[in-house]
mmCIF file of C-alpha atoms in Angstrom:
data_model
loop_
_atom_site.group_PDB
_atom_site.id
_atom_site.type_symbol
_atom_site.label_atom_id
_atom_site.label_comp_id
_atom_site.label_asym_id
_atom_site.label_seq_id
_atom_site.Cartn_x
_atom_site.Cartn_y
_atom_site.Cartn_z
ATOM 1 C CA MET A 1 27.642 1.200 -38.662
ATOM 2 C CA LEU A 2 23.859 0.961 -38.700
ATOM 3 C CA LYS A 3 24.050 -2.476 -37.088
ATOM 4 C CA HIS A 4 26.263 -1.060 -34.344
ATOM 5 C CA VAL A 5 23.796 1.781 -33.587
ATOM 6 C CA SER A 6 20.873 -0.645 -33.660
ATOM 7 C CA SER A 7 22.674 -2.935 -31.216
ATOM 8 C CA LYS A 8 23.354 -0.020 -28.856
ATOM 9 C CA LEU A 9 19.705 1.037 -29.039
ATOM 10 C CA GLU A 10 18.597 -2.486 -28.129
ATOM 11 C CA LYS A 11 20.964 -2.522 -25.144
ATOM 12 C CA MET A 12 19.653 0.889 -24.011
ATOM 13 C CA LYS A 13 16.046 -0.312 -24.327
ATOM 14 C CA LYS A 14 16.850 -3.370 -22.207
ATOM 15 C CA SER A 15 18.613 -1.198 -19.617
ATOM 16 C CA ILE A 16 15.674 1.214 -19.468
ATOM 17 C CA LEU A 17 13.265 -1.699 -19.130
ATOM 18 C CA ILE A 18 15.292 -3.240 -16.289
ATOM 19 C CA VAL A 19 15.556 0.094 -14.455
ATOM 20 C CA SER A 20 11.811 0.690 -14.930
ATOM 21 C CA VAL A 21 10.954 -2.730 -13.511
ATOM 22 C CA ILE A 22 13.233 -2.163 -10.507
ATOM 23 C CA LEU A 23 11.748 1.291 -9.821
ATOM 24 C CA LEU A 24 8.193 0.048 -10.204
ATOM 25 C CA SER A 25 8.679 -2.948 -7.927
ATOM 26 C CA SER A 26 10.469 -0.899 -5.263
ATOM 27 C CA SER A 27 7.713 1.729 -5.317
ATOM 28 C CA GLN A 28 5.093 -1.026 -4.947
ATOM 29 C CA MET A 29 7.024 -2.518 -2.023
ATOM 30 C CA PHE A 30 7.260 0.920 -0.405
ATOM 31 C CA SER A 31 3.527 1.445 -0.940
ATOM 32 C CA GLN A 32 2.835 -1.990 0.539
ATOM 33 C CA GLU A 33 5.010 -1.166 3.571
ATOM 34 C CA ILE A 34 3.041 2.046 4.114
ATOM 35 C CA ASN A 35 -0.256 0.169 3.815
ATOM 36 C CA ASN A 36 0.998 -2.523 6.209
ATOM 37 C CA HIS A 37 1.998 0.162 8.717
ATOM 38 C CA ASP A 38 -1.346 1.945 8.292
ATOM 39 C CA TYR A 39 -3.301 -1.299 8.463
ATOM 40 C CA LYS A 40 -1.571 -2.256 11.719
ATOM 41 C CA ALA A 41 -2.231 1.225 13.148
ATOM 42 C CA ILE A 42 -5.954 0.918 12.447
ATOM 43 C CA MET A 43 -6.012 -2.608 13.922
ATOM 44 C CA LYS A 44 -4.323 -1.167 17.033
ATOM 45 C CA ASN A 45 -6.975 1.568 17.209
ATOM 46 C CA ASN A 46 -9.654 -1.119 17.188
ATOM 47 C CA GLU A 47 -7.894 -2.982 19.992
ATOM 48 C CA ASN A 48 -7.510 0.260 21.961
ATOM 49 C CA TRP A 49 -11.212 1.058 21.461
ATOM 50 C CA ASN A 50 -12.342 -2.297 22.888
ATOM 51 C CA LEU A 51 -9.913 -2.271 25.815
ATOM 52 C CA SER A 52 -10.228 1.368 26.792
ATOM 53 C CA TYR A 53 -14.028 1.477 26.515
ATOM 54 C CA ASN A 54 -14.509 -1.642 28.629
ATOM 55 C CA ASN A 55 -11.886 -0.556 31.194
ATOM 56 C CA ARG A 56 -13.399 2.957 31.421
ATOM 57 C CA ASP A 57 -10.055 4.408 30.289
ATOM 58 C CA THR A 58 -11.606 7.562 28.859
ATOM 59 C CA LEU A 59 -8.259 9.250 28.213
ATOM 60 C CA THR A 60 -7.208 6.506 25.786
ATOM 61 C CA PHE A 61 -10.716 6.082 24.365
ATOM 62 C CA PHE A 62 -11.185 9.743 23.434
ATOM 63 C CA SER A 63 -7.651 10.012 22.045
ATOM 64 C CA LEU A 64 -8.880 7.813 19.169
ATOM 65 C CA PHE A 65 -11.190 10.551 17.822
ATOM 66 C CA ASN A 66 -10.605 13.842 16.082
ATOM 67 C CA ASP A 67 -12.162 16.958 17.654
ATOM 68 C CA LYS A 68 -14.989 17.189 15.107
ATOM 69 C CA VAL A 69 -16.015 13.520 15.179
ATOM 70 C CA ALA A 70 -19.522 12.561 14.058
ATOM 71 C CA TRP A 71 -21.166 9.628 15.899
ATOM 72 C CA ILE A 72 -24.426 8.299 14.479
ATOM 73 C CA SER A 73 -26.464 5.410 15.847
ATOM 74 C CA GLY A 74 -30.049 4.302 16.205
ATOM 75 C CA GLY A 75 -30.106 6.250 19.488
ATOM 76 C CA GLY A 76 -29.114 9.641 18.069
ATOM 77 C CA LYS A 77 -26.411 11.801 16.551
ATOM 78 C CA TRP A 78 -23.514 13.478 18.341
ATOM 79 C CA TYR A 79 -21.077 15.909 16.769
ATOM 80 C CA GLY A 80 -17.769 16.918 18.298
ATOM 81 C CA LYS A 81 -15.598 15.236 20.891
ATOM 82 C CA GLU A 82 -17.045 17.282 23.772
ATOM 83 C CA ASN A 83 -20.589 16.065 23.028
ATOM 84 C CA LEU A 84 -19.312 12.499 22.705
ATOM 85 C CA ILE A 85 -17.584 12.748 26.089
ATOM 86 C CA ALA A 86 -20.865 13.889 27.686
ATOM 87 C CA LYS A 87 -22.761 11.038 25.961
ATOM 88 C CA MET A 88 -20.305 8.417 27.222
ATOM 89 C CA LYS A 89 -20.336 9.812 30.742
ATOM 90 C CA ARG A 90 -24.129 9.455 30.846
ATOM 91 C CA GLN A 91 -23.890 5.968 29.342
ATOM 92 C CA TYR A 92 -21.385 4.773 31.963
ATOM 93 C CA GLU A 93 -23.606 6.192 34.734
ATOM 94 C CA ARG A 94 -26.814 4.551 33.418
ATOM 95 C CA ARG A 95 -25.166 1.252 32.519
ATOM 96 C CA PRO A 96 -22.251 0.595 34.875
ATOM 97 C CA ASP A 97 -21.589 -2.901 33.493
ATOM 98 C CA ILE A 98 -21.757 -1.921 29.813
ATOM 99 C CA PHE A 99 -19.551 -3.991 27.534
ATOM 100 C CA TRP A 100 -18.677 -3.033 23.937
ATOM 101 C CA ASN A 101 -16.812 -4.963 21.256
ATOM 102 C CA ASN A 102 -16.049 -3.969 17.662
ATOM 103 C CA LYS A 103 -14.958 -6.938 15.539
ATOM 104 C CA ILE A 104 -13.277 -5.890 12.300
ATOM 105 C CA GLU A 105 -14.442 -7.487 9.069
ATOM 106 C CA LYS A 106 -12.671 -5.179 6.620
ATOM 107 C CA ILE A 107 -10.173 -2.324 6.501
ATOM 108 C CA GLU A 108 -9.623 -0.285 3.340
ATOM 109 C CA ILE A 109 -6.909 2.352 3.090
ATOM 110 C CA ASN A 110 -7.112 4.977 0.359
ATOM 111 C CA LYS A 111 -3.829 5.091 -1.563
ATOM 112 C CA ASN A 112 -4.330 8.679 -2.738
ATOM 113 C CA TRP A 113 -5.919 10.459 0.216
ATOM 114 C CA PRO A 114 -5.187 10.249 3.956
ATOM 115 C CA VAL A 115 -8.446 8.400 4.684
ATOM 116 C CA ALA A 116 -9.399 4.824 5.499
ATOM 117 C CA TYR A 117 -12.393 2.910 6.728
ATOM 118 C CA GLU A 118 -13.100 -0.015 8.985
ATOM 119 C CA THR A 119 -16.287 -2.076 8.955
ATOM 120 C CA GLY A 120 -17.420 -4.907 11.128
ATOM 121 C CA VAL A 121 -19.831 -6.274 13.691
ATOM 122 C CA TRP A 122 -20.401 -4.510 16.973
ATOM 123 C CA THR A 123 -21.821 -6.001 20.139
ATOM 124 C CA GLU A 124 -22.952 -3.986 23.131
ATOM 125 C CA ASN A 125 -24.566 -5.364 26.285
ATOM 126 C CA TRP A 126 -25.481 -4.036 29.716
ATOM 127 C CA THR A 127 -27.844 -4.359 32.640
ATOM 128 C CA ASP A 128 -29.922 -1.284 33.380
ATOM 129 C CA LYS A 129 -29.956 -0.342 37.063
ATOM 130 C CA LYS A 130 -33.603 -1.382 37.442
ATOM 131 C CA ASP A 131 -33.296 -4.630 35.416
ATOM 132 C CA SER A 132 -31.995 -8.055 36.355
ATOM 133 C CA GLU A 133 -31.386 -9.307 32.794
ATOM 134 C CA LYS A 134 -28.846 -8.053 30.310
ATOM 135 C CA SER A 135 -29.880 -6.175 27.199
ATOM 136 C CA GLU A 136 -27.848 -6.656 24.043
ATOM 137 C CA ILE A 137 -27.460 -4.943 20.693
ATOM 138 C CA ILE A 138 -25.645 -6.536 17.772
ATOM 139 C CA GLY A 139 -25.146 -4.700 14.520
ATOM 140 C CA LYS A 140 -22.874 -3.428 11.799
ATOM 141 C CA TYR A 141 -20.528 -0.477 12.123
ATOM 142 C CA PHE A 142 -18.583 1.781 9.812
ATOM 143 C CA MET A 143 -15.678 4.006 10.903
ATOM 144 C CA MET A 144 -13.954 6.534 8.714
ATOM 145 C CA TYR A 145 -10.421 7.482 9.710
ATOM 146 C CA LYS A 146 -8.404 10.510 8.690
ATOM 147 C CA LYS A 147 -4.644 10.537 9.016
ATOM 148 C CA LYS A 148 -3.254 13.656 10.641
ATOM 149 C CA ASN A 149 0.411 14.064 11.580
ATOM 150 C CA ASP A 150 0.920 10.351 10.811
ATOM 151 C CA ILE A 151 -1.829 9.340 13.285
ATOM 152 C CA TRP A 152 -5.100 7.701 12.246
ATOM 153 C CA LEU A 153 -8.004 9.377 14.072
ATOM 154 C CA ILE A 154 -11.662 8.401 13.866
ATOM 155 C CA ASP A 155 -13.520 11.072 11.919
ATOM 156 C CA SER A 156 -16.975 9.499 11.859
ATOM 157 C CA VAL A 157 -18.750 6.363 13.048
ATOM 158 C CA ILE A 158 -22.089 4.828 12.211
ATOM 159 C CA PHE A 159 -23.610 2.005 14.256
ATOM 160 C CA THR A 160 -26.647 0.263 12.780
ATOM 161 C CA PRO A 161 -28.333 -2.329 14.977
ATOM 162 C CA ASN A 162 -29.643 -5.361 13.141
ATOM 163 C CA ASN A 163 -30.421 -7.659 16.048
ATOM 164 C CA LEU A 164 -31.897 -6.096 19.165
ATOM 165 C CA TYR A 165 -32.575 -7.789 22.469
ATOM 166 C CA TRP A 166 -33.711 -5.376 25.097
ATOM 167 C CA LYS A 167 -36.735 -4.698 27.210
ATOM 168 C CA LEU A 168 -39.017 -1.932 26.102
ATOM 169 C CA LEU A 169 -39.876 0.135 29.163
#
């Protein structure tokens, strides 16, 4: 009788182990699918940033940010989407041929909170109206995203120049 009970216990342990492994692996696959989806969404945001900025598609460009975005660079600090819109309008007016490219080096997605970040190298170049040569800034950037209603929006950005080529006026 004891052998029979022991045998049943062993079978139950094996069954529990198998079910546990199946549940764990399926939850990891589901988590990986979510991260893949999120990763692709952030990559798409990067693509939309580069295209919309350089095509002066301000509607698409500003749809990437949340309303309380913080933008920090060597040139100043801007808080809120309305202030960022005013900054970009002035920038497009002063530098009509401005070109901007963010090249992703890393994306990290938080598994527990609806936040992620993107880091990389940014390049910006332009010709000032009174200059004949282009100025260029190359540096590192950091973007923090927050997910709201299943959409990744840029919450804050920091641009740090590390290689400057421009005329001092």
